[in-house]
Amino acid sequence: MVNFLVSVAWEQANIVEPLLFFMGYQPRIKSPRNTIRQHKKYLREKDKTKRGSHRRYSRQDADAKPIVTAAEFAEITLKRLHTLGAQKFGSSPFSEHFNRWIANVEVVLDEFEVYYSVCVDEQFRGECVEALNIVRSQLEERRQKEAIAEQETKNLHYCRNLLKQINIEYAVAINALKTQKKNEIKRLNSIIDQLKNDQDKIIRIKTGFWRGISKKEREQKELVVIDALNEKQTELELVVLNFKEQQKTLREQFEHKREPIQKQMQIFQKKVQAAEIDCSLEERWFACETLTDALNGLLQRKAVDTMDSRKLEPKNDGI
């Protein structure tokens, strides 16, 4: 029985397979795994080689420096001198930048001299040395002025504190004077008010035989009160005038103390404000212009020498 079933299955398989082929169906053939791995490895190595070559070419392009002609290098040097001549320093003290600026100018000149080592003459060197010595001397003077200005800043700060102290003393003195004036006026006004009340009482007193006081006595008492009232009112006026005079004198005394300090502060302030401006810019610009003229003069001399040497060369007549 088992052999019979096996034979039936074998016959069916032999019938179905030709039928599927006849209908256009083709079984998918799987590629071996080793072939796929080798193909992927090939693609990775190819991509790595491509990137490496691209990076190598990029480095070569970056390392390759363009050749600068003599005329181009001279033009670059002139531009660098112009930039240094127009350079502005950020904030004071500006003298902190002087040495660095001088060093940058010297670097520009040294690089130019190395490039034009054959063409540089003693005249050019002498003109450069002279220009640098002049600007060094000028910058040294600026440095000393800035040092003085720093001291003036301290003096200005001291004067401001001193003036502030004087103003505080004046305010205390004037307030004490005003308090004294207020108390004195209050005392005199109190006396005056009391005298006015006494005067009113006297005026209201009735005279007569039965009243125990005569009209003459009442008038005499009133005159006494009036005299006292006039005296206190005059005293009050004098007190007000006296306090005004004291206040004026006190103000003049403190103004006399403040005046010389304020004048000194104005002098210090001007020096400090002048130190806040980079006054070395003009001197440094002039120095770079002098160096530019020296460089242009050198190029002109070399151009003339080249033309003269060409004129002296023997002519080739074709012999």
PDB file of C-alpha atoms in Angstrom:
ATOM      1  CA  MET A   1       0.000   0.000   0.000  1.00  0.00           C
ATOM      2  CA  VAL A   2       2.788   2.425   0.846  1.00  0.00           C
ATOM      3  CA  ASN A   3       4.541   1.705  -2.403  1.00  0.00           C
ATOM      4  CA  PHE A   4       1.366   2.456  -4.266  1.00  0.00           C
ATOM      5  CA  LEU A   5       0.949   5.909  -2.681  1.00  0.00           C
ATOM      6  CA  VAL A   6       4.571   6.826  -3.397  1.00  0.00           C
ATOM      7  CA  SER A   7       4.200   5.925  -7.026  1.00  0.00           C
ATOM      8  CA  VAL A   8       1.028   8.013  -7.343  1.00  0.00           C
ATOM      9  CA  ALA A   9       2.713  11.064  -5.844  1.00  0.00           C
ATOM     10  CA  TRP A  10       5.672  10.688  -8.193  1.00  0.00           C
ATOM     11  CA  GLU A  11       3.465  10.570 -11.214  1.00  0.00           C
ATOM     12  CA  GLN A  12       1.548  13.705 -10.125  1.00  0.00           C
ATOM     13  CA  ALA A  13       4.783  15.637  -9.638  1.00  0.00           C
ATOM     14  CA  ASN A  14       5.981  14.622 -13.091  1.00  0.00           C
ATOM     15  CA  ILE A  15       2.714  15.848 -14.583  1.00  0.00           C
ATOM     16  CA  VAL A  16       2.472  19.218 -12.687  1.00  0.00           C
ATOM     17  CA  GLU A  17       6.029  20.388 -13.327  1.00  0.00           C
ATOM     18  CA  PRO A  18       5.841  20.301 -17.172  1.00  0.00           C
ATOM     19  CA  LEU A  19       2.422  21.944 -16.984  1.00  0.00           C
ATOM     20  CA  LEU A  20       3.712  24.913 -14.957  1.00  0.00           C
ATOM     21  CA  PHE A  21       6.634  25.360 -17.326  1.00  0.00           C
ATOM     22  CA  PHE A  22       4.281  25.328 -20.297  1.00  0.00           C
ATOM     23  CA  MET A  23       2.128  28.111 -18.667  1.00  0.00           C
ATOM     24  CA  GLY A  24       5.174  30.444 -18.346  1.00  0.00           C
ATOM     25  CA  TYR A  25       5.948  29.958 -14.675  1.00  0.00           C
ATOM     26  CA  GLN A  26       9.611  29.600 -13.896  1.00  0.00           C
ATOM     27  CA  PRO A  27      10.813  28.852 -10.412  1.00  0.00           C
ATOM     28  CA  ARG A  28      12.972  31.602  -8.741  1.00  0.00           C
ATOM     29  CA  ILE A  29      16.545  30.607  -8.356  1.00  0.00           C
ATOM     30  CA  LYS A  30      18.169  31.893  -5.163  1.00  0.00           C
ATOM     31  CA  SER A  31      21.624  33.362  -5.471  1.00  0.00           C
ATOM     32  CA  PRO A  32      24.267  31.923  -3.270  1.00  0.00           C
ATOM     33  CA  ARG A  33      24.956  33.976  -0.145  1.00  0.00           C
ATOM     34  CA  ASN A  34      28.687  34.138  -0.831  1.00  0.00           C
ATOM     35  CA  THR A  35      28.091  35.850  -4.182  1.00  0.00           C
ATOM     36  CA  ILE A  36      25.949  38.598  -2.572  1.00  0.00           C
ATOM     37  CA  ARG A  37      28.507  39.242   0.149  1.00  0.00           C
ATOM     38  CA  GLN A  38      31.315  39.540  -2.371  1.00  0.00           C
ATOM     39  CA  HIS A  39      29.315  42.020  -4.445  1.00  0.00           C
ATOM     40  CA  LYS A  40      28.568  44.233  -1.391  1.00  0.00           C
ATOM     41  CA  LYS A  41      32.198  44.115  -0.364  1.00  0.00           C
ATOM     42  CA  TYR A  42      33.210  45.209  -3.858  1.00  0.00           C
ATOM     43  CA  LEU A  43      30.818  48.189  -3.728  1.00  0.00           C
ATOM     44  CA  ARG A  44      32.114  49.269  -0.302  1.00  0.00           C
ATOM     45  CA  GLU A  45      35.744  49.116  -1.396  1.00  0.00           C
ATOM     46  CA  LYS A  46      34.904  51.070  -4.544  1.00  0.00           C
ATOM     47  CA  ASP A  47      33.120  53.797  -2.564  1.00  0.00           C
ATOM     48  CA  LYS A  48      35.996  54.000  -0.061  1.00  0.00           C
ATOM     49  CA  THR A  49      38.512  54.330  -2.885  1.00  0.00           C
ATOM     50  CA  LYS A  50      36.430  57.082  -4.452  1.00  0.00           C
ATOM     51  CA  ARG A  51      36.167  59.054  -1.206  1.00  0.00           C
ATOM     52  CA  GLY A  52      39.862  58.649  -0.480  1.00  0.00           C
ATOM     53  CA  SER A  53      40.853  59.880  -3.897  1.00  0.00           C
ATOM     54  CA  HIS A  54      38.487  62.852  -3.578  1.00  0.00           C
ATOM     55  CA  ARG A  55      39.919  63.733  -0.180  1.00  0.00           C
ATOM     56  CA  ARG A  56      43.457  63.377  -1.489  1.00  0.00           C
ATOM     57  CA  TYR A  57      42.734  65.685  -4.402  1.00  0.00           C
ATOM     58  CA  SER A  58      41.075  68.206  -2.069  1.00  0.00           C
ATOM     59  CA  ARG A  59      44.138  68.262   0.174  1.00  0.00           C
ATOM     60  CA  GLN A  60      46.412  68.720  -2.782  1.00  0.00           C
ATOM     61  CA  ASP A  61      44.276  71.599  -4.038  1.00  0.00           C
ATOM     62  CA  ALA A  62      44.286  73.205  -0.599  1.00  0.00           C
ATOM     63  CA  ASP A  63      48.040  72.800  -0.146  1.00  0.00           C
ATOM     64  CA  ALA A  64      48.757  74.230  -3.556  1.00  0.00           C
ATOM     65  CA  LYS A  65      49.504  77.947  -3.139  1.00  0.00           C
ATOM     66  CA  PRO A  66      49.072  80.340  -6.018  1.00  0.00           C
ATOM     67  CA  ILE A  67      52.253  81.916  -7.272  1.00  0.00           C
ATOM     68  CA  VAL A  68      52.390  85.633  -6.386  1.00  0.00           C
ATOM     69  CA  THR A  69      54.260  87.896  -8.744  1.00  0.00           C
ATOM     70  CA  ALA A  70      56.565  90.674  -7.553  1.00  0.00           C
ATOM     71  CA  ALA A  71      54.069  93.363  -8.563  1.00  0.00           C
ATOM     72  CA  GLU A  72      51.236  91.575  -6.770  1.00  0.00           C
ATOM     73  CA  PHE A  73      53.287  91.168  -3.591  1.00  0.00           C
ATOM     74  CA  ALA A  74      54.213  94.852  -3.660  1.00  0.00           C
ATOM     75  CA  GLU A  75      50.525  95.731  -4.014  1.00  0.00           C
ATOM     76  CA  ILE A  76      49.677  93.446  -1.092  1.00  0.00           C
ATOM     77  CA  THR A  77      52.342  95.149   1.030  1.00  0.00           C
ATOM     78  CA  LEU A  78      50.951  98.585   0.179  1.00  0.00           C
ATOM     79  CA  LYS A  79      47.452  97.480   1.173  1.00  0.00           C
ATOM     80  CA  ARG A  80      48.714  96.063   4.464  1.00  0.00           C
ATOM     81  CA  LEU A  81      50.457  99.343   5.266  1.00  0.00           C
ATOM     82  CA  HIS A  82      47.288 101.244   4.418  1.00  0.00           C
ATOM     83  CA  THR A  83      45.283  98.974   6.740  1.00  0.00           C
ATOM     84  CA  LEU A  84      47.752  99.458   9.588  1.00  0.00           C
ATOM     85  CA  GLY A  85      47.733 103.219   9.036  1.00  0.00           C
ATOM     86  CA  ALA A  86      43.941 103.339   9.359  1.00  0.00           C
ATOM     87  CA  GLN A  87      43.738 100.923  12.306  1.00  0.00           C
ATOM     88  CA  LYS A  88      41.759 102.236  15.266  1.00  0.00           C
ATOM     89  CA  PHE A  89      42.270 100.957  18.782  1.00  0.00           C
ATOM     90  CA  GLY A  90      39.167  99.976  20.710  1.00  0.00           C
ATOM     91  CA  SER A  91      39.431 101.671  24.091  1.00  0.00           C
ATOM     92  CA  SER A  92      41.880 103.362  26.415  1.00  0.00           C
ATOM     93  CA  PRO A  93      44.566 102.896  27.526  1.00  0.00           C
ATOM     94  CA  PHE A  94      45.592 102.912  23.865  1.00  0.00           C
ATOM     95  CA  SER A  95      49.277 102.601  24.738  1.00  0.00           C
ATOM     96  CA  GLU A  96      48.719  98.888  25.388  1.00  0.00           C
ATOM     97  CA  HIS A  97      48.395  98.418  21.599  1.00  0.00           C
ATOM     98  CA  PHE A  98      51.449 100.463  20.541  1.00  0.00           C
ATOM     99  CA  ASN A  99      54.086  97.701  20.758  1.00  0.00           C
ATOM    100  CA  ARG A 100      51.888  95.224  18.922  1.00  0.00           C
ATOM    101  CA  TRP A 101      51.208  97.768  16.165  1.00  0.00           C
ATOM    102  CA  ILE A 102      54.930  98.526  15.711  1.00  0.00           C
ATOM    103  CA  ALA A 103      55.642  94.781  15.581  1.00  0.00           C
ATOM    104  CA  ASN A 104      53.005  94.280  12.864  1.00  0.00           C
ATOM    105  CA  VAL A 105      54.519  97.063  10.746  1.00  0.00           C
ATOM    106  CA  GLU A 106      57.978  95.530  11.124  1.00  0.00           C
ATOM    107  CA  VAL A 107      56.637  92.126  10.062  1.00  0.00           C
ATOM    108  CA  VAL A 108      55.171  93.635   6.893  1.00  0.00           C
ATOM    109  CA  LEU A 109      58.465  95.348   6.060  1.00  0.00           C
ATOM    110  CA  ASP A 110      60.533  92.233   6.853  1.00  0.00           C
ATOM    111  CA  GLU A 111      58.373  90.047   4.615  1.00  0.00           C
ATOM    112  CA  PHE A 112      58.663  92.562   1.826  1.00  0.00           C
ATOM    113  CA  GLU A 113      62.444  92.750   2.225  1.00  0.00           C
ATOM    114  CA  VAL A 114      62.722  88.950   2.187  1.00  0.00           C
ATOM    115  CA  TYR A 115      60.680  88.770  -0.997  1.00  0.00           C
ATOM    116  CA  TYR A 116      62.620  91.656  -2.586  1.00  0.00           C
ATOM    117  CA  SER A 117      65.963  90.748  -1.017  1.00  0.00           C
ATOM    118  CA  VAL A 118      67.815  91.439  -4.272  1.00  0.00           C
ATOM    119  CA  CYS A 119      66.065  94.734  -5.020  1.00  0.00           C
ATOM    120  CA  VAL A 120      65.971  96.400  -1.581  1.00  0.00           C
ATOM    121  CA  ASP A 121      68.587  99.161  -1.332  1.00  0.00           C
ATOM    122  CA  GLU A 122      70.074 101.133   1.541  1.00  0.00           C
ATOM    123  CA  GLN A 123      67.961 104.185   0.791  1.00  0.00           C
ATOM    124  CA  PHE A 124      64.781 102.217   1.347  1.00  0.00           C
ATOM    125  CA  ARG A 125      66.120 100.703   4.565  1.00  0.00           C
ATOM    126  CA  GLY A 126      67.196 104.107   5.843  1.00  0.00           C
ATOM    127  CA  GLU A 127      63.808 105.676   5.088  1.00  0.00           C
ATOM    128  CA  CYS A 128      62.023 102.829   6.874  1.00  0.00           C
ATOM    129  CA  VAL A 129      64.264 103.059   9.931  1.00  0.00           C
ATOM    130  CA  GLU A 130      63.759 106.816  10.120  1.00  0.00           C
ATOM    131  CA  ALA A 131      59.961 106.552   9.825  1.00  0.00           C
ATOM    132  CA  LEU A 132      59.810 103.845  12.500  1.00  0.00           C
ATOM    133  CA  ASN A 133      62.061 105.819  14.862  1.00  0.00           C
ATOM    134  CA  ILE A 134      59.868 108.895  14.491  1.00  0.00           C
ATOM    135  CA  VAL A 135      56.624 107.039  15.153  1.00  0.00           C
ATOM    136  CA  ARG A 136      58.206 105.197  18.096  1.00  0.00           C
ATOM    137  CA  SER A 137      59.173 108.524  19.653  1.00  0.00           C
ATOM    138  CA  GLN A 138      55.708 109.938  19.056  1.00  0.00           C
ATOM    139  CA  LEU A 139      54.014 106.888  20.527  1.00  0.00           C
ATOM    140  CA  GLU A 140      56.297 107.036  23.556  1.00  0.00           C
ATOM    141  CA  GLU A 141      55.137 110.617  24.157  1.00  0.00           C
ATOM    142  CA  ARG A 142      51.549 109.411  23.855  1.00  0.00           C
ATOM    143  CA  ARG A 143      52.324 106.678  26.353  1.00  0.00           C
ATOM    144  CA  GLN A 144      53.612 109.219  28.870  1.00  0.00           C
ATOM    145  CA  LYS A 145      50.573 111.429  28.345  1.00  0.00           C
ATOM    146  CA  GLU A 146      48.295 108.464  28.958  1.00  0.00           C
ATOM    147  CA  ALA A 147      50.166 107.695  32.177  1.00  0.00           C
ATOM    148  CA  ILE A 148      49.629 111.293  33.263  1.00  0.00           C
ATOM    149  CA  ALA A 149      45.981 111.029  32.262  1.00  0.00           C
ATOM    150  CA  GLU A 150      45.577 107.968  34.497  1.00  0.00           C
ATOM    151  CA  GLN A 151      46.870 110.028  37.414  1.00  0.00           C
ATOM    152  CA  GLU A 152      44.532 112.862  36.404  1.00  0.00           C
ATOM    153  CA  THR A 153      41.655 110.403  36.541  1.00  0.00           C
ATOM    154  CA  LYS A 154      42.576 109.575  40.127  1.00  0.00           C
ATOM    155  CA  ASN A 155      42.864 113.290  40.919  1.00  0.00           C
ATOM    156  CA  LEU A 156      39.463 113.902  39.352  1.00  0.00           C
ATOM    157  CA  HIS A 157      37.953 111.156  41.484  1.00  0.00           C
ATOM    158  CA  TYR A 158      39.556 112.664  44.600  1.00  0.00           C
ATOM    159  CA  CYS A 159      38.233 116.148  43.761  1.00  0.00           C
ATOM    160  CA  ARG A 160      34.743 114.796  43.213  1.00  0.00           C
ATOM    161  CA  ASN A 161      34.777 113.149  46.626  1.00  0.00           C
ATOM    162  CA  LEU A 162      36.149 116.321  48.210  1.00  0.00           C
ATOM    163  CA  LEU A 163      33.482 118.448  46.524  1.00  0.00           C
ATOM    164  CA  LYS A 164      30.823 115.994  47.638  1.00  0.00           C
ATOM    165  CA  GLN A 165      32.063 116.274  51.223  1.00  0.00           C
ATOM    166  CA  ILE A 166      31.985 120.092  51.038  1.00  0.00           C
ATOM    167  CA  ASN A 167      28.423 119.994  49.724  1.00  0.00           C
ATOM    168  CA  ILE A 168      27.400 117.712  52.586  1.00  0.00           C
ATOM    169  CA  GLU A 169      29.003 120.076  55.119  1.00  0.00           C
ATOM    170  CA  TYR A 170      27.230 123.038  53.519  1.00  0.00           C
ATOM    171  CA  ALA A 171      23.887 121.231  53.606  1.00  0.00           C
ATOM    172  CA  VAL A 172      24.373 120.399  57.304  1.00  0.00           C
ATOM    173  CA  ALA A 173      25.388 123.988  58.139  1.00  0.00           C
ATOM    174  CA  ILE A 174      22.544 125.582  56.182  1.00  0.00           C
ATOM    175  CA  ASN A 175      19.993 123.221  57.735  1.00  0.00           C
ATOM    176  CA  ALA A 176      21.275 124.061  61.226  1.00  0.00           C
ATOM    177  CA  LEU A 177      21.002 127.776  60.411  1.00  0.00           C
ATOM    178  CA  LYS A 178      17.467 127.349  59.105  1.00  0.00           C
ATOM    179  CA  THR A 179      16.470 125.433  62.234  1.00  0.00           C
ATOM    180  CA  GLN A 180      17.933 128.149  64.435  1.00  0.00           C
ATOM    181  CA  LYS A 181      16.118 130.820  62.408  1.00  0.00           C
ATOM    182  CA  LYS A 182      12.844 128.916  62.610  1.00  0.00           C
ATOM    183  CA  ASN A 183      13.088 128.519  66.407  1.00  0.00           C
ATOM    184  CA  GLU A 184      14.011 132.186  66.936  1.00  0.00           C
ATOM    185  CA  ILE A 185      11.194 133.420  64.718  1.00  0.00           C
ATOM    186  CA  LYS A 186       8.798 131.070  66.477  1.00  0.00           C
ATOM    187  CA  ARG A 187       9.861 132.453  69.887  1.00  0.00           C
ATOM    188  CA  LEU A 188       9.467 136.101  68.801  1.00  0.00           C
ATOM    189  CA  ASN A 189       6.102 135.446  67.148  1.00  0.00           C
ATOM    190  CA  SER A 190       4.905 133.835  70.347  1.00  0.00           C
ATOM    191  CA  ILE A 191       5.913 136.945  72.326  1.00  0.00           C
ATOM    192  CA  ILE A 192       4.315 139.214  69.742  1.00  0.00           C
ATOM    193  CA  ASP A 193       1.067 137.232  69.861  1.00  0.00           C
ATOM    194  CA  GLN A 194       1.039 137.489  73.653  1.00  0.00           C
ATOM    195  CA  LEU A 195       1.585 141.260  73.504  1.00  0.00           C
ATOM    196  CA  LYS A 196      -1.224 141.606  70.996  1.00  0.00           C
ATOM    197  CA  ASN A 197      -3.524 139.703  73.341  1.00  0.00           C
ATOM    198  CA  ASP A 198      -2.499 141.983  76.223  1.00  0.00           C
ATOM    199  CA  GLN A 199      -3.178 144.988  74.030  1.00  0.00           C
ATOM    200  CA  ASP A 200      -6.658 143.707  73.215  1.00  0.00           C
ATOM    201  CA  LYS A 201      -7.371 143.121  76.892  1.00  0.00           C
ATOM    202  CA  ILE A 202      -6.281 146.651  77.782  1.00  0.00           C
ATOM    203  CA  ILE A 203      -8.416 148.111  75.017  1.00  0.00           C
ATOM    204  CA  ARG A 204     -11.437 146.223  76.338  1.00  0.00           C
ATOM    205  CA  ILE A 205     -10.958 147.560  79.877  1.00  0.00           C
ATOM    206  CA  LYS A 206     -13.689 150.028  80.784  1.00  0.00           C
ATOM    207  CA  THR A 207     -12.658 153.098  82.633  1.00  0.00           C
ATOM    208  CA  GLY A 208     -14.522 155.095  85.285  1.00  0.00           C
ATOM    209  CA  PHE A 209     -14.697 155.925  88.978  1.00  0.00           C
ATOM    210  CA  TRP A 210     -16.341 152.654  89.781  1.00  0.00           C
ATOM    211  CA  ARG A 211     -13.969 150.628  87.581  1.00  0.00           C
ATOM    212  CA  GLY A 212     -10.849 151.413  89.604  1.00  0.00           C
ATOM    213  CA  ILE A 213      -8.801 152.581  86.591  1.00  0.00           C
ATOM    214  CA  SER A 214      -8.789 155.777  84.729  1.00  0.00           C
ATOM    215  CA  LYS A 215      -8.614 156.331  81.032  1.00  0.00           C
ATOM    216  CA  LYS A 216      -5.139 157.800  81.393  1.00  0.00           C
ATOM    217  CA  GLU A 217      -3.855 154.723  83.170  1.00  0.00           C
ATOM    218  CA  ARG A 218      -5.355 152.500  80.520  1.00  0.00           C
ATOM    219  CA  GLU A 219      -3.699 154.533  77.786  1.00  0.00           C
ATOM    220  CA  GLN A 220      -0.373 154.374  79.590  1.00  0.00           C
ATOM    221  CA  LYS A 221      -0.600 150.582  79.867  1.00  0.00           C
ATOM    222  CA  GLU A 222      -1.513 150.355  76.204  1.00  0.00           C
ATOM    223  CA  LEU A 223       1.470 152.513  75.270  1.00  0.00           C
ATOM    224  CA  VAL A 224       3.763 150.212  77.231  1.00  0.00           C
ATOM    225  CA  VAL A 225       2.374 147.161  75.440  1.00  0.00           C
ATOM    226  CA  ILE A 226       2.637 148.908  72.062  1.00  0.00           C
ATOM    227  CA  ASP A 227       6.247 149.838  72.710  1.00  0.00           C
ATOM    228  CA  ALA A 228       7.046 146.257  73.671  1.00  0.00           C
ATOM    229  CA  LEU A 229       5.179 144.988  70.612  1.00  0.00           C
ATOM    230  CA  ASN A 230       7.048 147.348  68.299  1.00  0.00           C
ATOM    231  CA  GLU A 231      10.326 146.323  69.874  1.00  0.00           C
ATOM    232  CA  LYS A 232       9.662 142.626  69.314  1.00  0.00           C
ATOM    233  CA  GLN A 233       8.488 143.186  65.754  1.00  0.00           C
ATOM    234  CA  THR A 234      11.663 145.154  65.029  1.00  0.00           C
ATOM    235  CA  GLU A 235      13.671 142.393  66.654  1.00  0.00           C
ATOM    236  CA  LEU A 236      11.876 139.866  64.446  1.00  0.00           C
ATOM    237  CA  GLU A 237      12.713 141.817  61.321  1.00  0.00           C
ATOM    238  CA  LEU A 238      16.333 142.093  62.427  1.00  0.00           C
ATOM    239  CA  VAL A 239      16.438 138.377  63.126  1.00  0.00           C
ATOM    240  CA  VAL A 240      15.137 137.617  59.609  1.00  0.00           C
ATOM    241  CA  LEU A 241      17.675 139.999  58.049  1.00  0.00           C
ATOM    242  CA  ASN A 242      20.441 138.629  60.226  1.00  0.00           C
ATOM    243  CA  PHE A 243      19.704 135.051  59.238  1.00  0.00           C
ATOM    244  CA  LYS A 244      19.643 136.050  55.564  1.00  0.00           C
ATOM    245  CA  GLU A 245      23.040 137.625  56.020  1.00  0.00           C
ATOM    246  CA  GLN A 246      24.372 134.566  57.815  1.00  0.00           C
ATOM    247  CA  GLN A 247      23.018 132.343  55.081  1.00  0.00           C
ATOM    248  CA  LYS A 248      24.689 134.513  52.432  1.00  0.00           C
ATOM    249  CA  THR A 249      27.985 134.476  54.323  1.00  0.00           C
ATOM    250  CA  LEU A 250      27.816 130.724  54.765  1.00  0.00           C
ATOM    251  CA  ARG A 251      27.129 130.211  51.070  1.00  0.00           C
ATOM    252  CA  GLU A 252      30.048 132.483  50.118  1.00  0.00           C
ATOM    253  CA  GLN A 253      32.376 130.594  52.434  1.00  0.00           C
ATOM    254  CA  PHE A 254      31.510 127.271  50.897  1.00  0.00           C
ATOM    255  CA  GLU A 255      31.632 128.696  47.367  1.00  0.00           C
ATOM    256  CA  HIS A 256      35.117 129.921  48.203  1.00  0.00           C
ATOM    257  CA  LYS A 257      35.999 126.335  49.145  1.00  0.00           C
ATOM    258  CA  ARG A 258      34.319 124.832  46.071  1.00  0.00           C
ATOM    259  CA  GLU A 259      35.653 127.232  43.444  1.00  0.00           C
ATOM    260  CA  PRO A 260      39.315 126.085  43.292  1.00  0.00           C
ATOM    261  CA  ILE A 261      38.261 122.450  43.407  1.00  0.00           C
ATOM    262  CA  GLN A 262      35.824 122.950  40.535  1.00  0.00           C
ATOM    263  CA  LYS A 263      38.538 124.664  38.467  1.00  0.00           C
ATOM    264  CA  GLN A 264      40.902 121.768  39.088  1.00  0.00           C
ATOM    265  CA  MET A 265      38.160 119.333  38.151  1.00  0.00           C
ATOM    266  CA  GLN A 266      37.678 121.115  34.811  1.00  0.00           C
ATOM    267  CA  ILE A 267      41.401 120.804  34.067  1.00  0.00           C
ATOM    268  CA  PHE A 268      41.452 117.140  35.053  1.00  0.00           C
ATOM    269  CA  GLN A 269      38.285 116.476  33.069  1.00  0.00           C
ATOM    270  CA  LYS A 270      39.762 117.915  29.872  1.00  0.00           C
ATOM    271  CA  LYS A 271      42.894 115.798  30.216  1.00  0.00           C
ATOM    272  CA  VAL A 272      40.867 112.673  30.916  1.00  0.00           C
ATOM    273  CA  GLN A 273      38.583 113.302  27.939  1.00  0.00           C
ATOM    274  CA  ALA A 274      41.596 113.875  25.702  1.00  0.00           C
ATOM    275  CA  ALA A 275      43.030 110.552  26.844  1.00  0.00           C
ATOM    276  CA  GLU A 276      39.800 108.790  25.848  1.00  0.00           C
ATOM    277  CA  ILE A 277      40.452 109.645  22.179  1.00  0.00           C
ATOM    278  CA  ASP A 278      43.047 107.716  20.176  1.00  0.00           C
ATOM    279  CA  CYS A 279      45.231 110.683  19.238  1.00  0.00           C
ATOM    280  CA  SER A 280      47.941 108.334  17.947  1.00  0.00           C
ATOM    281  CA  LEU A 281      45.873 107.528  14.844  1.00  0.00           C
ATOM    282  CA  GLU A 282      47.149 110.556  12.918  1.00  0.00           C
ATOM    283  CA  GLU A 283      50.776 109.839  13.775  1.00  0.00           C
ATOM    284  CA  ARG A 284      50.499 106.160  12.885  1.00  0.00           C
ATOM    285  CA  TRP A 285      48.731 107.012   9.623  1.00  0.00           C
ATOM    286  CA  PHE A 286      51.491 109.476   8.691  1.00  0.00           C
ATOM    287  CA  ALA A 287      54.163 106.858   9.479  1.00  0.00           C
ATOM    288  CA  CYS A 288      52.495 104.295   7.177  1.00  0.00           C
ATOM    289  CA  GLU A 289      52.169 106.929   4.449  1.00  0.00           C
ATOM    290  CA  THR A 290      55.889 107.651   4.772  1.00  0.00           C
ATOM    291  CA  LEU A 291      56.648 103.925   4.477  1.00  0.00           C
ATOM    292  CA  THR A 292      54.349 103.702   1.458  1.00  0.00           C
ATOM    293  CA  ASP A 293      56.217 106.551  -0.218  1.00  0.00           C
ATOM    294  CA  ALA A 294      59.515 104.817   0.528  1.00  0.00           C
ATOM    295  CA  LEU A 295      58.263 101.569  -0.997  1.00  0.00           C
ATOM    296  CA  ASN A 296      56.920 103.322  -4.098  1.00  0.00           C
ATOM    297  CA  GLY A 297      60.224 105.156  -4.461  1.00  0.00           C
ATOM    298  CA  LEU A 298      62.082 101.849  -4.306  1.00  0.00           C
ATOM    299  CA  LEU A 299      59.865 100.336  -7.014  1.00  0.00           C
ATOM    300  CA  GLN A 300      60.354 103.366  -9.231  1.00  0.00           C
ATOM    301  CA  ARG A 301      64.125 103.233  -8.842  1.00  0.00           C
ATOM    302  CA  LYS A 302      64.193  99.552  -9.692  1.00  0.00           C
ATOM    303  CA  ALA A 303      61.968 100.125 -12.707  1.00  0.00           C
ATOM    304  CA  VAL A 304      64.355 102.819 -13.984  1.00  0.00           C
ATOM    305  CA  ASP A 305      67.366 100.571 -13.368  1.00  0.00           C
ATOM    306  CA  THR A 306      65.692  97.770 -15.319  1.00  0.00           C
ATOM    307  CA  MET A 307      64.983 100.055 -18.273  1.00  0.00           C
ATOM    308  CA  ASP A 308      68.562 101.353 -18.276  1.00  0.00           C
ATOM    309  CA  SER A 309      69.977  97.830 -18.167  1.00  0.00           C
ATOM    310  CA  ARG A 310      67.859  96.837 -21.140  1.00  0.00           C
ATOM    311  CA  LYS A 311      69.127  99.828 -23.121  1.00  0.00           C
ATOM    312  CA  LEU A 312      72.717  98.788 -22.437  1.00  0.00           C
ATOM    313  CA  GLU A 313      72.177  95.204 -23.630  1.00  0.00           C
ATOM    314  CA  PRO A 314      73.847  94.482 -27.038  1.00  0.00           C
ATOM    315  CA  LYS A 315      71.437  94.289 -29.917  1.00  0.00           C
ATOM    316  CA  ASN A 316      71.194  91.036 -31.822  1.00  0.00           C
ATOM    317  CA  ASP A 317      71.405  91.843 -35.558  1.00  0.00           C
ATOM    318  CA  GLY A 318      70.820  88.253 -36.547  1.00  0.00           C
ATOM    319  CA  ILE A 319      74.497  87.466 -37.067  1.00  0.00           C
TER     320      ILE A 319
END
